[in-house]
Every structure is written in C-alpha cells, then in structure tokens.
Amino acid sequence: PAKASSVIVEGPTMGTHFTVKLRHDDVKLIDTANKRIPEILNSIDAMMSTYKPDSELSRFNQHQSTAPFKVSPEMIEIFQAAREVSDATNGAFDITVGPMVNAWGFGPEKKTAPPTDAEIAALLPRVGYKMIAVDTAASTLRKERPDVYCDLSGIAQGFAADKVAAMLDGLGIANYMIDISGEFRTRGTNDSGQPWQIAIERPDTPERTAQLVVPLSNVSLATSGDYRNYREIDGKRFSHEIDPATGRPIQHKLASASIVTETCTLADAYATALMVLGPEKGLALAEQNHLAVYLLVRNAQGDFDEVQSTKFTERMTWQATSTH
Ligand code: FAD
C-alpha cells in the first residue's frame, strides 16, 4: 500500500496561530483537508470575532434590543455549549462578561488605564449568562437587556478545533493533532504510532518549556493561564481571566489550568472557568464532576505545585498504555 504521508498545515487564525498535523496514505484526501482547514477557521472567525465589527457575534452585540436575533446553527451550538458550562460552573464561565473584558483592555479596543470602581459598578449589571435566551427551533438569540455584550474568546477556539476534527473524521483521516492557540484535539497516533505527546507549558518562563508531557489519543486538552495574556499596571499583573461576579481580573495563586475532555469546545470553556474559580474551588468542581484536571499553583518558593484531579491521574495512567 502507498506509504502514509503526514503533513503539517499551519497559519494565523483568530489573532493567534493554528497547527494541524495529519497522516493518511491518500494524497488527494490530504489536499482536500489542506484546503478545508483554513476555510473552516475563517468562517468561524467571520461568525464569532469581536475584532470584526461585521461578524455575526458583533452584529448581535450591536443589536441593542430584546427582540429575538436570527443566527446561524453554529452560533446556536456554541451559545448552548457556553450555557452548559456556565450552569456547571455556577457562572464562573460567562460569555456576557464581554464589557468587563473590554474595560480591562483585553478586547478589541486598546486601553491604557484600568476601569475605575465606578465604571466597574456601572458595567456589572450587564453581566449575567442567564440574560441570554437561546431558541434552537427558531435559531434565534434574545437578550434580556438591550446592552448585553458577548465575548466568545474563551470557547470559540475549542469550537473551531471540533469543527476541523469533524471535517477530518468525515474524510476518514484517522490520525491527526489539531492545535489552535493551545487548545488541542487528537485522534489516533503520531508518526511513530504512539499517542500524541502534548506539552503543558511551564508558566512564567520566557522560552516555552514543558512542565508535563501528556500522551493523548482521541481526546481534547485545553489550557488557560494568567502568564501569557496579562497587563502590568503600576507593577501589578492583571490577567485576562475576569471573574463575572466581581468584574475584576482573578487574584489567586492558580497560574494555569488544563483539562482533558472529549470535545475541545468544553475543554476550552472549562479551562477558563477553572482559572476563574481558582485552585481550591477549581479542584472541588473537577472532583465533583469527575473532570480530568491538572493545575499549576504558585507556591511560596517561587515554584509551582502540581495538582491533579483523580480523573486526570487515572486517565494519564490509562492513556500512556493504550492508543485506542
Ligand atoms: P482563554 O483562557 O481560552 O480565554 C480567555 C478569554 O476569554 C479572555 O481573553 C476573554 O476574552 C474571555 N474571558 C475572560 N474571562 C472570562 C469568563 N469568566 N468567562 C468567559 N470568557 C472569559 N485577538 C486579537 O488580538 N486579534 C484578533 O483579530 C482576534 N480575533 C479573534 C477571533 C475569534 C473568533 C476569537 C475567538 C478570538 C479572537 N482574538 C483575537 C482573541 C485571541 O484569539 C484569544 O481568544 C484571546 O487571546 C484569549 O484566548 P486564550 O486561549 O488565550 O484564553
């Protein structure tokens, strides 16, 4: 049989970078995949970017009304997934936190100064995931307040990885690793027939070093952290992970949260929720919901304590020995 050829498809997407490694013995299929991957990523960018004023999400955000707003099936799908994670994390993950994200300078408008307490207090009533109603039958979204503003940056990369995976599965490509800005989805094995070896980064290091390498096959892994996307104001570090309850960036010792789940959409959203919950509540949620979670917590020695949920430890032992 023809030798399987493996290729790497990569490039810019959603203000960040993607890499897809895939292997198959039919070069024509590989070419089709090569073309379809950027098409899928560009279509999701056009639907869900808050950086594009004419994206579907931006047009919903500009829709200052409580009347239902017609959206695509993909938007219904991602809003439902976001709601599922908001419900499961008691609102720690909340896409309506958008006005606070922008006020702290982590959105499309560049900001110099942090918001005042008065500005935060004025914006907070606009935050609350229950103020969005999803009508699947009519394919519409509805706001309970005209000024609700949603930000999908904490879930849309994972969603995009799932859409790329669905396309590759449809083509019958059985070995691939999708990486969209640190959200991973895998199937099958790498070129040496082993599970894909995915590195979880050590936080706070200028060069990228691995804290832990995780063998993955047929699952997703997402990591959220406070060490890449943050702002320093008067020597204080403000993370882009915002607590919807306070409207302020998180202030705790959790430097990064990783989670292994089946779909990348859920992994991406849960990773952000875990960062908002912090080390204690995050681990409690993981144990309660049997989530495979790995936390890096800053300790007094300037190093990190590694905390694994029961499910994560179980999965790592199991995954290292099997590739199906
Ligand atoms: P994650 O940890 O996965 O998510 C954190 C992000 O989620 C925060 O940045 C914030 O936006 C949001 N968030 C914060 N707190 C919460 C919370 N409690 N609940 C829910 N969400 C929360 N960036 C650019 O600079 N230029 C672009 O053109 C651009 N285009 C984009 C297009 C799309 C479709 C998307 C989804 C994002 C785009 N981005 C762009 C943003 C960038 O790609 C990343 O999304 C951003 O840096 C955060 O991704 P992350 O994986 O690092 O963070």
GROMACS .gro file of C-alpha atoms and ligand atoms in nm:
model
  377
    1PRO     CA    1   0.000   0.000   0.000
    2ALA     CA    2   0.109   0.360  -0.057
    3LYS     CA    3   0.320   0.489   0.231
    4ALA     CA    4   0.112   0.713   0.457
    5SER     CA    5   0.221   1.072   0.414
    6SER     CA    6   0.198   1.307   0.706
    7VAL     CA    7   0.168   1.682   0.664
    8ILE     CA    8   0.158   1.990   0.881
    9VAL     CA    9  -0.098   2.260   0.798
   10GLU     CA   10  -0.045   2.583   0.992
   11GLY     CA   11  -0.103   2.956   0.985
   12PRO     CA   12  -0.261   3.258   1.151
   13THR     CA   13  -0.617   3.245   1.280
   14MET     CA   14  -0.830   3.447   1.525
   15GLY     CA   15  -0.541   3.676   1.615
   16THR     CA   16  -0.333   3.373   1.709
   17HIS     CA   17  -0.189   3.062   1.541
   18PHE     CA   18  -0.304   2.712   1.446
   19THR     CA   19  -0.117   2.390   1.362
   20VAL     CA   20  -0.274   2.068   1.233
   21LYS     CA   21  -0.062   1.751   1.193
   22LEU     CA   22  -0.236   1.478   0.996
   23ARG     CA   23  -0.142   1.147   0.831
   24HIS     CA   24  -0.310   0.945   0.554
   25ASP     CA   25  -0.199   0.738   0.253
   26ASP     CA   26  -0.430   0.918   0.006
   27VAL     CA   27  -0.258   1.239  -0.100
   28LYS     CA   28  -0.579   1.370  -0.265
   29LEU     CA   29  -0.760   1.349   0.069
   30ILE     CA   30  -0.471   1.534   0.234
   31ASP     CA   31  -0.502   1.811  -0.029
   32THR     CA   32  -0.876   1.842   0.040
   33ALA     CA   33  -0.806   1.868   0.415
   34ASN     CA   34  -0.533   2.125   0.346
   35LYS     CA   35  -0.785   2.348   0.167
   36ARG     CA   36  -1.079   2.295   0.405
   37ILE     CA   37  -0.895   2.371   0.732
   38PRO     CA   38  -0.836   2.746   0.666
   39GLU     CA   39  -1.187   2.774   0.516
   40ILE     CA   40  -1.341   2.641   0.840
   41LEU     CA   41  -1.125   2.866   1.061
   42ASN     CA   42  -1.202   3.175   0.850
   43SER     CA   43  -1.575   3.102   0.860
   44ILE     CA   44  -1.569   3.072   1.241
   45ASP     CA   45  -1.366   3.396   1.262
   46ALA     CA   46  -1.629   3.567   1.043
   47MET     CA   47  -1.907   3.440   1.272
   48MET     CA   48  -1.756   3.478   1.619
   49SER     CA   49  -1.491   3.751   1.625
   50THR     CA   50  -1.540   4.056   1.846
   51TYR     CA   51  -1.246   4.205   1.650
   52LYS     CA   52  -1.455   4.218   1.329
   53PRO     CA   53  -1.740   4.474   1.355
   54ASP     CA   54  -1.935   4.287   1.084
   55SER     CA   55  -1.908   3.937   1.235
   56GLU     CA   56  -2.232   3.763   1.332
   57LEU     CA   57  -2.141   3.798   1.700
   58SER     CA   58  -2.058   4.168   1.661
   59ARG     CA   59  -2.389   4.228   1.483
   60PHE     CA   60  -2.568   4.052   1.772
   61ASN     CA   61  -2.373   4.267   2.020
   62GLN     CA   62  -2.474   4.580   1.823
   63HIS     CA   63  -2.838   4.466   1.826
   64GLN     CA   64  -2.947   4.694   2.113
   65SER     CA   65  -3.284   4.529   2.158
   66THR     CA   66  -3.456   4.249   2.346
   67ALA     CA   67  -3.617   4.127   2.023
   68PRO     CA   68  -3.502   3.782   1.902
   69PHE     CA   69  -3.198   3.792   1.668
   70LYS     CA   70  -3.164   3.525   1.394
   71VAL     CA   71  -2.828   3.345   1.394
   72SER     CA   72  -2.653   3.051   1.219
   73PRO     CA   73  -2.676   2.694   1.355
   74GLU     CA   74  -2.308   2.720   1.465
   75MET     CA   75  -2.387   3.023   1.682
   76ILE     CA   76  -2.680   2.835   1.842
   77GLU     CA   77  -2.445   2.539   1.904
   78ILE     CA   78  -2.172   2.746   2.070
   79PHE     CA   79  -2.417   2.953   2.280
   80GLN     CA   80  -2.572   2.627   2.405
   81ALA     CA   81  -2.228   2.487   2.494
   82ALA     CA   82  -2.139   2.812   2.673
   83ARG     CA   83  -2.465   2.794   2.869
   84GLU     CA   84  -2.392   2.431   2.968
   85VAL     CA   85  -2.052   2.530   3.112
   86SER     CA   86  -2.194   2.844   3.279
   87ASP     CA   87  -2.459   2.631   3.452
   88ALA     CA   88  -2.199   2.367   3.555
   89THR     CA   89  -1.956   2.627   3.693
   90ASN     CA   90  -2.210   2.848   3.869
   91GLY     CA   91  -2.140   3.129   3.624
   92ALA     CA   92  -1.759   3.124   3.652
   93PHE     CA   93  -1.759   3.083   3.275
   94ASP     CA   94  -1.983   3.358   3.137
   95ILE     CA   95  -1.964   3.490   2.779
   96THR     CA   96  -2.162   3.803   2.881
   97VAL     CA   97  -1.850   3.915   3.071
   98GLY     CA   98  -1.752   4.092   2.745
   99PRO     CA   99  -1.798   4.452   2.867
  100MET     CA  100  -1.556   4.381   3.157
  101VAL     CA  101  -1.303   4.214   2.925
  102ASN     CA  102  -1.306   4.528   2.709
  103ALA     CA  103  -1.298   4.764   3.011
  104TRP     CA  104  -0.975   4.591   3.133
  105GLY     CA  105  -0.819   4.625   2.787
  106PHE     CA  106  -0.833   4.258   2.677
  107GLY     CA  107  -1.081   4.317   2.395
  108PRO     CA  108  -1.052   4.481   2.053
  109GLU     CA  109  -1.015   4.839   2.183
  110LYS     CA  110  -0.673   4.908   2.327
  111LYS     CA  111  -0.692   5.070   2.671
  112THR     CA  112  -0.426   5.243   2.878
  113ALA     CA  113  -0.583   5.280   3.224
  114PRO     CA  114  -0.780   5.017   3.418
  115PRO     CA  115  -1.150   5.091   3.479
  116THR     CA  116  -1.243   5.286   3.793
  117ASP     CA  117  -1.458   5.124   4.064
  118ALA     CA  118  -1.745   5.342   3.943
  119GLU     CA  119  -1.703   5.220   3.582
  120ILE     CA  120  -1.697   4.857   3.702
  121ALA     CA  121  -2.010   4.913   3.910
  122ALA     CA  122  -2.185   5.070   3.610
  123LEU     CA  123  -2.092   4.779   3.377
  124LEU     CA  124  -2.162   4.488   3.615
  125PRO     CA  125  -2.546   4.483   3.570
  126ARG     CA  126  -2.482   4.399   3.202
  127VAL     CA  127  -2.308   4.071   3.301
  128GLY     CA  128  -2.503   3.751   3.369
  129TYR     CA  129  -2.527   3.448   3.141
  130LYS     CA  130  -2.894   3.392   3.225
  131MET     CA  131  -2.978   3.715   3.038
  132ILE     CA  132  -2.933   3.532   2.706
  133ALA     CA  133  -3.215   3.308   2.578
  134VAL     CA  134  -3.130   3.051   2.306
  135ASP     CA  135  -3.424   2.940   2.088
  136THR     CA  136  -3.298   2.638   1.890
  137ALA     CA  137  -3.626   2.589   1.697
  138ALA     CA  138  -3.632   2.949   1.571
  139SER     CA  139  -3.245   2.965   1.559
  140THR     CA  140  -3.253   3.296   1.745
  141LEU     CA  141  -3.075   3.453   2.043
  142ARG     CA  142  -3.251   3.703   2.267
  143LYS     CA  143  -3.110   3.946   2.526
  144GLU     CA  144  -3.297   4.029   2.847
  145ARG     CA  145  -3.122   4.368   2.842
  146PRO     CA  146  -3.050   4.550   2.513
  147ASP     CA  147  -2.691   4.625   2.624
  148VAL     CA  148  -2.576   4.264   2.687
  149TYR     CA  149  -2.246   4.209   2.501
  150CYS     CA  150  -2.096   3.861   2.447
  151ASP     CA  151  -1.730   3.758   2.407
  152LEU     CA  152  -1.664   3.405   2.272
  153SER     CA  153  -1.283   3.421   2.308
  154GLY     CA  154  -1.290   3.167   2.590
  155ILE     CA  155  -1.467   2.895   2.390
  156ALA     CA  156  -1.454   2.962   2.013
  157GLN     CA  157  -1.102   2.827   1.956
  158GLY     CA  158  -1.204   2.495   2.109
  159PHE     CA  159  -1.522   2.502   1.900
  160ALA     CA  160  -1.312   2.563   1.587
  161ALA     CA  161  -1.090   2.263   1.671
  162ASP     CA  162  -1.404   2.045   1.698
  163LYS     CA  163  -1.527   2.165   1.357
  164VAL     CA  164  -1.188   2.088   1.196
  165ALA     CA  165  -1.193   1.744   1.365
  166ALA     CA  166  -1.544   1.673   1.231
  167MET     CA  167  -1.427   1.756   0.876
  168LEU     CA  168  -1.118   1.530   0.908
  169ASP     CA  169  -1.332   1.247   1.053
  170GLY     CA  170  -1.570   1.294   0.756
  171LEU     CA  171  -1.278   1.248   0.516
  172GLY     CA  172  -1.179   0.931   0.703
  173ILE     CA  173  -0.847   1.074   0.829
  174ALA     CA  174  -0.784   0.869   1.143
  175ASN     CA  175  -0.457   1.021   1.272
  176TYR     CA  176  -0.439   1.394   1.347
  177MET     CA  177  -0.349   1.652   1.611
  178ILE     CA  178  -0.519   1.995   1.598
  179ASP     CA  179  -0.367   2.284   1.796
  180ILE     CA  180  -0.549   2.618   1.796
  181SER     CA  181  -0.367   2.859   2.028
  182GLY     CA  182  -0.305   2.588   2.286
  183GLU     CA  183  -0.641   2.411   2.259
  184PHE     CA  184  -0.575   2.055   2.131
  185ARG     CA  185  -0.791   1.786   1.975
  186THR     CA  186  -0.635   1.449   1.880
  187ARG     CA  187  -0.726   1.130   1.701
  188GLY     CA  188  -0.522   0.810   1.658
  189THR     CA  189  -0.145   0.826   1.686
  190ASN     CA  190   0.159   1.032   1.582
  191ASP     CA  191   0.409   0.927   1.314
  192SER     CA  192   0.575   0.677   1.547
  193GLY     CA  193   0.241   0.508   1.620
  194GLN     CA  194   0.227   0.648   1.976
  195PRO     CA  195  -0.038   0.870   2.137
  196TRP     CA  196   0.018   1.238   2.050
  197GLN     CA  197   0.263   1.388   2.301
  198ILE     CA  198   0.111   1.720   2.412
  199ALA     CA  199   0.317   1.955   2.631
  200ILE     CA  200   0.159   2.156   2.911
  201GLU     CA  201   0.372   2.470   2.937
  202ARG     CA  202   0.562   2.577   3.247
  203PRO     CA  203   0.419   2.924   3.330
  204ASP     CA  204   0.634   3.237   3.375
  205THR     CA  205   0.922   3.123   3.154
  206PRO     CA  206   1.020   3.348   2.861
  207GLU     CA  207   1.111   3.048   2.644
  208ARG     CA  208   0.842   2.783   2.609
  209THR     CA  209   0.933   2.483   2.828
  210ALA     CA  210   0.717   2.181   2.906
  211GLN     CA  211   0.602   2.132   3.267
  212LEU     CA  212   0.439   1.799   3.175
  213VAL     CA  213   0.404   1.599   2.851
  214VAL     CA  214   0.064   1.430   2.824
  215PRO     CA  215   0.002   1.129   2.587
  216LEU     CA  216  -0.335   1.190   2.415
  217SER     CA  217  -0.537   0.988   2.167
  218ASN     CA  218  -0.899   1.063   2.065
  219VAL     CA  219  -0.945   1.333   2.330
  220SER     CA  220  -0.905   1.710   2.369
  221LEU     CA  221  -0.683   1.912   2.603
  222ALA     CA  222  -0.718   2.285   2.673
  223THR     CA  223  -0.507   2.504   2.900
  224SER     CA  224  -0.585   2.851   3.030
  225GLY     CA  225  -0.332   3.061   3.215
  226ASP     CA  226  -0.257   3.402   3.357
  227TYR     CA  227   0.104   3.410   3.233
  228ARG     CA  228   0.070   3.490   2.864
  229ASN     CA  229  -0.215   3.732   2.818
  230TYR     CA  230  -0.194   3.988   3.100
  231ARG     CA  231  -0.125   4.359   3.156
  232GLU     CA  232   0.110   4.518   3.408
  233ILE     CA  233  -0.029   4.835   3.567
  234ASP     CA  234   0.188   5.005   3.836
  235GLY     CA  235   0.385   4.682   3.877
  236LYS     CA  236   0.067   4.479   3.934
  237ARG     CA  237  -0.025   4.198   3.691
  238PHE     CA  238  -0.385   4.182   3.567
  239SER     CA  239  -0.489   3.858   3.395
  240HIS     CA  240  -0.736   3.839   3.104
  241GLU     CA  241  -0.944   3.591   3.305
  242ILE     CA  242  -1.224   3.802   3.455
  243ASP     CA  243  -1.444   3.695   3.747
  244PRO     CA  244  -1.802   3.772   3.631
  245ALA     CA  245  -1.912   3.809   3.995
  246THR     CA  246  -1.673   4.099   4.064
  247GLY     CA  247  -1.597   4.228   3.712
  248ARG     CA  248  -1.227   4.215   3.802
  249PRO     CA  249  -0.936   4.000   3.686
  250ILE     CA  250  -0.870   3.696   3.904
  251GLN     CA  251  -0.637   3.742   4.201
  252HIS     CA  252  -0.524   3.398   4.324
  253LYS     CA  253  -0.229   3.158   4.300
  254LEU     CA  254  -0.354   2.943   4.011
  255ALA     CA  255  -0.111   3.003   3.721
  256SER     CA  256  -0.261   2.754   3.476
  257ALA     CA  257  -0.547   2.508   3.448
  258SER     CA  258  -0.556   2.220   3.197
  259ILE     CA  259  -0.843   1.981   3.133
  260VAL     CA  260  -0.880   1.666   2.922
  261THR     CA  261  -1.230   1.610   2.783
  262GLU     CA  262  -1.379   1.451   2.473
  263THR     CA  263  -1.469   1.775   2.289
  264CYS     CA  264  -1.241   2.074   2.262
  265THR     CA  265  -1.531   2.321   2.298
  266LEU     CA  266  -1.594   2.203   2.654
  267ALA     CA  267  -1.221   2.178   2.732
  268ASP     CA  268  -1.166   2.540   2.627
  269ALA     CA  269  -1.459   2.678   2.828
  270TYR     CA  270  -1.389   2.466   3.138
  271ALA     CA  271  -1.020   2.570   3.135
  272THR     CA  272  -1.127   2.936   3.153
  273ALA     CA  273  -1.384   2.856   3.425
  274LEU     CA  274  -1.118   2.675   3.633
  275MET     CA  275  -0.892   2.982   3.611
  276VAL     CA  276  -1.177   3.198   3.741
  277LEU     CA  277  -1.266   2.951   4.020
  278GLY     CA  278  -0.904   2.929   4.146
  279PRO     CA  279  -0.717   2.627   4.288
  280GLU     CA  280  -0.947   2.515   4.571
  281LYS     CA  281  -1.289   2.567   4.406
  282GLY     CA  282  -1.146   2.453   4.071
  283LEU     CA  283  -1.027   2.120   4.215
  284ALA     CA  284  -1.356   2.076   4.402
  285LEU     CA  285  -1.553   2.125   4.078
  286ALA     CA  286  -1.323   1.878   3.900
  287GLU     CA  287  -1.370   1.609   4.169
  288GLN     CA  288  -1.748   1.669   4.188
  289ASN     CA  289  -1.791   1.642   3.810
  290HIS     CA  290  -1.518   1.374   3.754
  291LEU     CA  291  -1.319   1.607   3.530
  292ALA     CA  292  -0.958   1.523   3.434
  293VAL     CA  293  -0.790   1.845   3.554
  294TYR     CA  294  -0.425   1.945   3.608
  295LEU     CA  295  -0.348   2.269   3.796
  296LEU     CA  296  -0.020   2.458   3.842
  297VAL     CA  297  -0.038   2.664   4.162
  298ARG     CA  298   0.225   2.926   4.254
  299ASN     CA  299   0.395   2.839   4.588
  300ALA     CA  300   0.597   3.036   4.842
  301GLN     CA  301   0.927   2.903   4.695
  302GLY     CA  302   0.853   3.082   4.363
  303ASP     CA  303   0.784   2.742   4.206
  304PHE     CA  304   0.462   2.559   4.116
  305ASP     CA  305   0.268   2.288   4.300
  306GLU     CA  306   0.123   2.035   4.055
  307VAL     CA  307  -0.233   1.937   4.147
  308GLN     CA  308  -0.405   1.651   3.958
  309SER     CA  309  -0.772   1.556   3.993
  310THR     CA  310  -0.840   1.185   4.048
  311LYS     CA  311  -0.972   1.151   3.695
  312PHE     CA  312  -0.659   1.313   3.549
  313THR     CA  313  -0.428   1.070   3.731
  314GLU     CA  314  -0.645   0.776   3.623
  315ARG     CA  315  -0.657   0.893   3.261
  316MET     CA  316  -0.280   0.953   3.242
  317THR     CA  317  -0.203   0.602   3.360
  318TRP     CA  318  -0.460   0.453   3.121
  319GLN     CA  319  -0.369   0.671   2.820
  320ALA     CA  320   0.005   0.607   2.848
  321THR     CA  321  -0.057   0.233   2.794
  322SER     CA  322  -0.334   0.234   2.528
  323THR     CA  323  -0.374   0.410   2.196
  324HIS     CA  324  -0.738   0.337   2.110
  325FAD     P1  325  -0.876   3.152   2.724
  325FAD     O1  326  -0.828   3.129   2.861
  325FAD     O2  327  -0.921   3.041   2.641
  325FAD     O3  328  -0.998   3.257   2.731
  325FAD     C1  329  -0.977   3.379   2.798
  325FAD     C2  330  -1.052   3.480   2.716
  325FAD     O4  331  -1.191   3.455   2.740
  325FAD     C3  332  -1.023   3.620   2.762
  325FAD     O5  333  -0.925   3.678   2.676
  325FAD     C4  334  -1.159   3.687   2.748
  325FAD     O6  335  -1.177   3.730   2.615
  325FAD     C5  336  -1.257   3.575   2.777
  325FAD     N1  337  -1.293   3.562   2.919
  325FAD     C6  338  -1.230   3.616   3.028
  325FAD     N2  339  -1.294   3.581   3.141
  325FAD     C7  340  -1.399   3.502   3.105
  325FAD     C8  341  -1.502   3.436   3.176
  325FAD     N3  342  -1.511   3.442   3.311
  325FAD     N4  343  -1.593   3.364   3.106
  325FAD     C9  344  -1.587   3.358   2.970
  325FAD     N5  345  -1.491   3.419   2.896
  325FAD    C10  346  -1.399   3.490   2.963
  325FAD     N6  347  -0.726   3.862   1.921
  325FAD    C11  348  -0.659   3.960   1.853
  325FAD     O7  349  -0.569   4.021   1.909
  325FAD     N7  350  -0.689   3.991   1.721
  325FAD    C12  351  -0.790   3.927   1.653
  325FAD     O8  352  -0.816   3.956   1.536
  325FAD    C13  353  -0.864   3.825   1.723
  325FAD     N8  354  -0.964   3.760   1.659
  325FAD    C14  355  -1.034   3.664   1.729
  325FAD    C15  356  -1.138   3.596   1.663
  325FAD    C16  357  -1.207   3.495   1.732
  325FAD    C17  358  -1.318   3.422   1.661
  325FAD    C18  359  -1.174   3.462   1.868
  325FAD    C19  360  -1.248   3.356   1.943
  325FAD    C20  361  -1.072   3.532   1.933
  325FAD    C21  362  -1.001   3.632   1.865
  325FAD     N9  363  -0.897   3.701   1.927
  325FAD    C22  364  -0.827   3.797   1.858
  325FAD    C23  365  -0.861   3.678   2.071
  325FAD    C24  366  -0.749   3.574   2.086
  325FAD     O9  367  -0.750   3.482   1.980
  325FAD    C25  368  -0.775   3.483   2.208
  325FAD    O10  369  -0.909   3.444   2.208
  325FAD    C26  370  -0.753   3.552   2.338
  325FAD    O11  371  -0.622   3.591   2.343
  325FAD    C27  372  -0.785   3.455   2.452
  325FAD    O12  373  -0.759   3.321   2.414
  325FAD     P2  374  -0.683   3.223   2.516
  325FAD    O13  375  -0.696   3.086   2.463
  325FAD    O14  376  -0.551   3.280   2.547
  325FAD    O15  377  -0.768   3.243   2.651
   0.00000   0.00000   0.00000
